[in-house]
mmCIF file of C-alpha atoms in Angstrom:
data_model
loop_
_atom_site.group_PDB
_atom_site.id
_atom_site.type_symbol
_atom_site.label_atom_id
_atom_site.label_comp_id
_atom_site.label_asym_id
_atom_site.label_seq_id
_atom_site.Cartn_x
_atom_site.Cartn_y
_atom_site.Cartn_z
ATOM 1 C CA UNK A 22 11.491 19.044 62.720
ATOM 2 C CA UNK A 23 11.733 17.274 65.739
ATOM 3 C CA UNK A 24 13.905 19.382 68.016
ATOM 4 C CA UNK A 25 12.461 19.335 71.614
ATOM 5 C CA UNK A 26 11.716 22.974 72.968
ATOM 6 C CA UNK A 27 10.638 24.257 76.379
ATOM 7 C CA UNK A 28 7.001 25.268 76.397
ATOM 8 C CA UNK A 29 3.890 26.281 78.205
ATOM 9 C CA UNK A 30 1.349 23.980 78.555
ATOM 10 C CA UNK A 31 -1.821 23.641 77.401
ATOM 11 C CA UNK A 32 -4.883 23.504 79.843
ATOM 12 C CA UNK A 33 -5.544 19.865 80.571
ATOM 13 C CA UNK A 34 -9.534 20.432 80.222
ATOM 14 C CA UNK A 35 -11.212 19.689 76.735
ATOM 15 C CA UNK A 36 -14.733 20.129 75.133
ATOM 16 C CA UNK A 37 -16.639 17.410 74.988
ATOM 17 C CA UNK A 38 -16.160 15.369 71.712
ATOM 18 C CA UNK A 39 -18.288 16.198 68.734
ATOM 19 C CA UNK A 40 -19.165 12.887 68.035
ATOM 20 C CA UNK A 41 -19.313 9.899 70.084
ATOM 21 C CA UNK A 42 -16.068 7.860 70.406
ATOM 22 C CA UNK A 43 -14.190 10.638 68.900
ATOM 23 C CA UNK A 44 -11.493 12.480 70.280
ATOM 24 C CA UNK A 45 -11.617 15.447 72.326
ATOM 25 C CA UNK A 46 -11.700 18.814 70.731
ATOM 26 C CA UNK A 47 -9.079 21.815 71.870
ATOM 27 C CA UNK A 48 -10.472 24.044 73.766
ATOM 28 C CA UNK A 49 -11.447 27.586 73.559
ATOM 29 C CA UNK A 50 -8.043 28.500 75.008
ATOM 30 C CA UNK A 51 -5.682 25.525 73.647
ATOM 31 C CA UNK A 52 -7.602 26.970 70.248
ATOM 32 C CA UNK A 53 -5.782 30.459 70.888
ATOM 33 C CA UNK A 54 -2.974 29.225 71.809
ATOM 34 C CA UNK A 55 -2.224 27.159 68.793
ATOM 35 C CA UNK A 56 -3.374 29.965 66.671
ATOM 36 C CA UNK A 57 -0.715 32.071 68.018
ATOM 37 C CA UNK A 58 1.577 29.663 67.678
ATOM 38 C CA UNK A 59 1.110 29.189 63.877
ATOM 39 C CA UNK A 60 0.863 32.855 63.387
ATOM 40 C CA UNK A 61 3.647 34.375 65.138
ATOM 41 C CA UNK A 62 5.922 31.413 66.547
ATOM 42 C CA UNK A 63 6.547 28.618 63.898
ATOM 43 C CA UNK A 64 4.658 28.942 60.968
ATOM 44 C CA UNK A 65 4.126 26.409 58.469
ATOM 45 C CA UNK A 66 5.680 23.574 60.905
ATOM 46 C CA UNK A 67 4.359 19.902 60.742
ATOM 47 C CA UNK A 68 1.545 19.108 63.363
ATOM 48 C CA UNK A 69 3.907 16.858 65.222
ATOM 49 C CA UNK A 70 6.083 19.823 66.426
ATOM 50 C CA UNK A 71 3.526 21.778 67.608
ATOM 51 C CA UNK A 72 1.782 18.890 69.209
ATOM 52 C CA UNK A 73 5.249 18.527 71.208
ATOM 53 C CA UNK A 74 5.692 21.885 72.037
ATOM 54 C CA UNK A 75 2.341 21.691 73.823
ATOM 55 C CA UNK A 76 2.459 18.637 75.287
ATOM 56 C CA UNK A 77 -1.345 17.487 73.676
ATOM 57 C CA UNK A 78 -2.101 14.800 71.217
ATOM 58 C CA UNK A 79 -1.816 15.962 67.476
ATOM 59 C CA UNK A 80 -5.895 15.957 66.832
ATOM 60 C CA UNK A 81 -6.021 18.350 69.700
ATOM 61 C CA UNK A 82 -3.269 20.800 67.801
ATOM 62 C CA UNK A 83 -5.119 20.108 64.347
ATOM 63 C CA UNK A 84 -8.935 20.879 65.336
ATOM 64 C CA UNK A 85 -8.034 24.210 66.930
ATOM 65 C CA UNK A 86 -6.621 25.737 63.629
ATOM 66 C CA UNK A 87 -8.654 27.810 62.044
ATOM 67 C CA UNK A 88 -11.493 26.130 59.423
ATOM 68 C CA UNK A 89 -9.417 28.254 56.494
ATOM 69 C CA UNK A 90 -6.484 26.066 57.709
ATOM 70 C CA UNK A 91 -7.767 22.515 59.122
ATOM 71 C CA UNK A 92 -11.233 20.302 57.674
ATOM 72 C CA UNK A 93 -11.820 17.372 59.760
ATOM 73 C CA UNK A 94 -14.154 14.514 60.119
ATOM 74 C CA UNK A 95 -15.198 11.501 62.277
ATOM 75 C CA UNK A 96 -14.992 8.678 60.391
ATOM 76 C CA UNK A 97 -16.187 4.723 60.200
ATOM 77 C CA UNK A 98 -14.322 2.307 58.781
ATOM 78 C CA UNK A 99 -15.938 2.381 54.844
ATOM 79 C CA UNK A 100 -14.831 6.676 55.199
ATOM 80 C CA UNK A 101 -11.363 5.191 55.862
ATOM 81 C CA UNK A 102 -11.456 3.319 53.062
ATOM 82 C CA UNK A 103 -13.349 6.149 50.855
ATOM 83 C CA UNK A 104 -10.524 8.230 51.727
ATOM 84 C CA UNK A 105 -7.463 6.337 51.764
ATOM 85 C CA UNK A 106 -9.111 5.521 48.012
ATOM 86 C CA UNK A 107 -8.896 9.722 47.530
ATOM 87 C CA UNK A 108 -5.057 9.017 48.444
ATOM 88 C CA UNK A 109 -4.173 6.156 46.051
ATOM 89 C CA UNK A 110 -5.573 8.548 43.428
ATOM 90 C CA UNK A 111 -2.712 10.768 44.046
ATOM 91 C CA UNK A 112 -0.555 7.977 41.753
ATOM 92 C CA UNK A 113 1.685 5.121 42.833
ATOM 93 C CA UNK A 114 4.856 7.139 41.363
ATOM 94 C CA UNK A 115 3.516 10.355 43.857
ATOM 95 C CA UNK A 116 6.681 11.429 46.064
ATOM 96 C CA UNK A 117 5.012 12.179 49.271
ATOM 97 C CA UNK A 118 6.347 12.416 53.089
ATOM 98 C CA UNK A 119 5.171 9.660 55.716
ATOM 99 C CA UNK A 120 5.212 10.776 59.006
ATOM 100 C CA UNK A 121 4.211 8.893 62.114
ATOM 101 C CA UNK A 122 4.962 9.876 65.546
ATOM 102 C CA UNK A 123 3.948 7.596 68.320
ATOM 103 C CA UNK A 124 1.752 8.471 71.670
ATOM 104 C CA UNK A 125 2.896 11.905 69.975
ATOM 105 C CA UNK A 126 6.473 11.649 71.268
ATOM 106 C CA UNK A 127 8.620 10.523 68.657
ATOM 107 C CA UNK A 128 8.215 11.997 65.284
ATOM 108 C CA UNK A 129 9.753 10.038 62.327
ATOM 109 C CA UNK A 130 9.521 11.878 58.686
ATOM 110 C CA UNK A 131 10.648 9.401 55.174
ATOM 111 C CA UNK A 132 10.187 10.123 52.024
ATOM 112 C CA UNK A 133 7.726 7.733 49.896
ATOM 113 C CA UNK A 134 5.522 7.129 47.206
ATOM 114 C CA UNK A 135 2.021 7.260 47.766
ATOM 115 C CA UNK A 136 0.907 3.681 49.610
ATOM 116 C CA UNK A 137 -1.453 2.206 47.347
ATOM 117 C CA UNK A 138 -4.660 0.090 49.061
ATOM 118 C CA UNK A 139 -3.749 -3.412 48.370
ATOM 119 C CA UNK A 140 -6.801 -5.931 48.033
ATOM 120 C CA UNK A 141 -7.647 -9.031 49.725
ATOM 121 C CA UNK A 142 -6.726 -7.675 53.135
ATOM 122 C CA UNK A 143 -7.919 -9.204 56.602
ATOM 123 C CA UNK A 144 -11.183 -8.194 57.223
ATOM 124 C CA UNK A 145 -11.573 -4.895 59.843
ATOM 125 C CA UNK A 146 -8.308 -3.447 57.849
ATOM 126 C CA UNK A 147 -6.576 -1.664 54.740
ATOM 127 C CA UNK A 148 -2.969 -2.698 53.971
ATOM 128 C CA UNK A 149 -1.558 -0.066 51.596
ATOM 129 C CA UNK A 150 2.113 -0.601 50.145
ATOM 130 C CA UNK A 151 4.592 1.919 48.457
ATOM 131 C CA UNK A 152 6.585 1.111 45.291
ATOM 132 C CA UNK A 153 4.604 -1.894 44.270
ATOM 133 C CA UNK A 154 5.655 -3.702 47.456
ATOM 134 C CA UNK A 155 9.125 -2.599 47.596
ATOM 135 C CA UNK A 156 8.114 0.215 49.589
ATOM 136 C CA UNK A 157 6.996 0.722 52.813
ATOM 137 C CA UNK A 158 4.103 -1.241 54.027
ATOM 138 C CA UNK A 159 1.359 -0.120 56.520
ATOM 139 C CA UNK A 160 -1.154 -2.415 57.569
ATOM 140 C CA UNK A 161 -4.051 0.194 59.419
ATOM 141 C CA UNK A 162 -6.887 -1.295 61.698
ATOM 142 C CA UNK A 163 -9.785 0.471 60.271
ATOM 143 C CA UNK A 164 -11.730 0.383 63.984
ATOM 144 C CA UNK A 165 -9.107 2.242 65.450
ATOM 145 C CA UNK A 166 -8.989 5.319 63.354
ATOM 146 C CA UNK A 167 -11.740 7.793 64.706
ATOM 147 C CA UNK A 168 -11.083 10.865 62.735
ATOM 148 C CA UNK A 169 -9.708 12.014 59.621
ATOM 149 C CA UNK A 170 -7.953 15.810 59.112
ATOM 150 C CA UNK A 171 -6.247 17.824 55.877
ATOM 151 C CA UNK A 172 -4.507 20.694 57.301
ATOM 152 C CA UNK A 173 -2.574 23.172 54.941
ATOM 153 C CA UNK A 174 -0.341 25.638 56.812
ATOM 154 C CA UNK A 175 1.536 28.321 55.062
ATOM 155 C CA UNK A 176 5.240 28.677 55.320
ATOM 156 C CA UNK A 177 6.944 32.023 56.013
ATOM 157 C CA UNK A 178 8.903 31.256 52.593
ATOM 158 C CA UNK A 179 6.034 32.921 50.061
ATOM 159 C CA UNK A 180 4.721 30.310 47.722
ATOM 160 C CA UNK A 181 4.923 27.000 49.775
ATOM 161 C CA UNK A 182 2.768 25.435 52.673
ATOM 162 C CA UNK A 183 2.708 22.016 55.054
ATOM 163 C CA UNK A 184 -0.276 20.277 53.148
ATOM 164 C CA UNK A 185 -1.064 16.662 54.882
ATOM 165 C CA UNK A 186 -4.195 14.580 55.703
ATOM 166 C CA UNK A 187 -3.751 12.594 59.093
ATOM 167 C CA UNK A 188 -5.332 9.767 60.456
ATOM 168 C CA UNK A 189 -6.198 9.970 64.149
ATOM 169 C CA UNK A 190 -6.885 7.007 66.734
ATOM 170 C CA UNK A 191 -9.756 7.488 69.275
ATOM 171 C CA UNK A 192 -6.780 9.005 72.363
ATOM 172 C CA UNK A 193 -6.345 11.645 69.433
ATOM 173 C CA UNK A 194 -2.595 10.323 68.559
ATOM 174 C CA UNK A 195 -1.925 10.468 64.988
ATOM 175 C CA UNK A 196 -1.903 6.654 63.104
ATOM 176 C CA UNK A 197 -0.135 8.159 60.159
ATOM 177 C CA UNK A 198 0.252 11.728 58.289
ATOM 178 C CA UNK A 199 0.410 11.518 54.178
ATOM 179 C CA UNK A 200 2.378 15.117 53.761
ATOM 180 C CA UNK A 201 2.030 16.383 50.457
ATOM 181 C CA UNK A 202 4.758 19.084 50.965
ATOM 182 C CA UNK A 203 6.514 20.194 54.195
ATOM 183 C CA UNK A 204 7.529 23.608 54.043
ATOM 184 C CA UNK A 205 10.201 24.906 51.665
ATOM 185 C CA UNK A 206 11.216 20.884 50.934
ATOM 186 C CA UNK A 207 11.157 20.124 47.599
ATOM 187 C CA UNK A 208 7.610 18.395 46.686
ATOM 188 C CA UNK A 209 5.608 16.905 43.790
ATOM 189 C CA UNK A 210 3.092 18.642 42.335
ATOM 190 C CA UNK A 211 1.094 15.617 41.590
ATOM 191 C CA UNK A 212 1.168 15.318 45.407
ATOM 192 C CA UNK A 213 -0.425 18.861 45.886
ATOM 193 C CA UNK A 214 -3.242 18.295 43.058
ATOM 194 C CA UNK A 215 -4.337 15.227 44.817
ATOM 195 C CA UNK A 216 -3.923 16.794 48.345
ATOM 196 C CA UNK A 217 -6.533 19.394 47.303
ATOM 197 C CA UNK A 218 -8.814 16.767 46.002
ATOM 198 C CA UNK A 219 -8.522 14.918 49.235
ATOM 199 C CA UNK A 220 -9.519 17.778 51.251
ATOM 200 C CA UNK A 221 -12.144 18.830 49.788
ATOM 201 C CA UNK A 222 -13.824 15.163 50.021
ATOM 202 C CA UNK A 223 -12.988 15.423 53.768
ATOM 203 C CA UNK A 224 -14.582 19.117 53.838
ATOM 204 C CA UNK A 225 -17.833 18.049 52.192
ATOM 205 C CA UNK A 226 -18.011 15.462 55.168
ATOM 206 C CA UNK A 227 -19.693 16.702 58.314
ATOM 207 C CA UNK A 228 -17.070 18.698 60.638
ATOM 208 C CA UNK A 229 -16.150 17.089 63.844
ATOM 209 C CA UNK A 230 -15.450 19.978 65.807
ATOM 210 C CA UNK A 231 -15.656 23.854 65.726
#
């Protein structure tokens, strides 16, 4: 997934942000470009990789998909929490894939179950722990995640797709991607029932860019 490979580069120019404090929106021709890509290059791969192969932060790669593909949202800190809640309703026994991938250069993928919203956490963030604590732990600063995204990109295998919702900071690197399937990798259906349910409470919130 993480295999480094030669590329062009995007234009360094973006829009303006949607929304104030957000993070830039691809442009008109970073927008084609990552279309293409999808459609003809490497379908179905995890933003991460394209976001590599372009040399761009992984919000850039996720709001110039297509609307059919991509539904995003700037967000305040209660939306985080309204839709991390949307998450933990995908079940603590949920096998999902974590993915984080810092300043968009180093992609790590695990397998999980779904990190549950712990209470009593320090005020300004959500901790949220796997496997009743025995998981992985994630502690996210609620100030410092601008915009939320579900993408679902179909895989050149018929029947199976990349389904995740990722959590953006305000330089448009990804805080954390919740995968609910990765292409042809096995994957739990409750993960894809709750993935849909997540979306579309991210797609009735007002779009952040396109």
């Amino acid at each position: 997934m993480i295999a480094r490979i030669s590329a062009f580069l995007l234009t360094a120019a973006f829009t303006a942000p949607a929304l104030a404090g957000a993070p830039a929106c691809a442009t008109t021709e970073q927008a084609s470009n990552i279309r293409a890509y999808y459609e003809k290059t490497r379908p179905g791969v995890p933003l991460a990789v394209s976001s590599r192969f372009f040399n761009v932060p992984e919000f850039v790669i996720a709001s110039g998909l297509p609307a059919s593909l991509s539904v995003g949202t700037a967000v305040t800190p209660d939306q985080v929490k309204t839709i991390w809640s949307s998450i933990d309703a995908w079940g603590a026994t949920t096998r999902v894939s974590l993915v984080v991938s810092p300043g968009s250069k180093h992609a790590f993928a695990f397998p999980s179950l779904v990190p549950i919203t712990q209470k009593d956490a320090k005020d300004g963030y959500i901790d949220v722990y796997a496997d009743e604590g025995r998981g992985v732990h994630s502690h996210i600063q609620l100030d410092q995640v601008a915009a939320i995204y579900a993408t679902e990109l179909a895989d050149p295998k018929p029947g199976f797709k990349t389904r995740a919702i990722s959590l953006f900071g305000p330089d448009g690197h990804l805080v954390i991607g919740v995968y609910a399937s990765i292409k042809s990798d096995p994957f739990d259906d409750k993960a894809v029932a709750g993935f849909e349910r997540t979306r579309a409470l991210i797609a009735s919130m007002p779009r952040i860019c396109g």
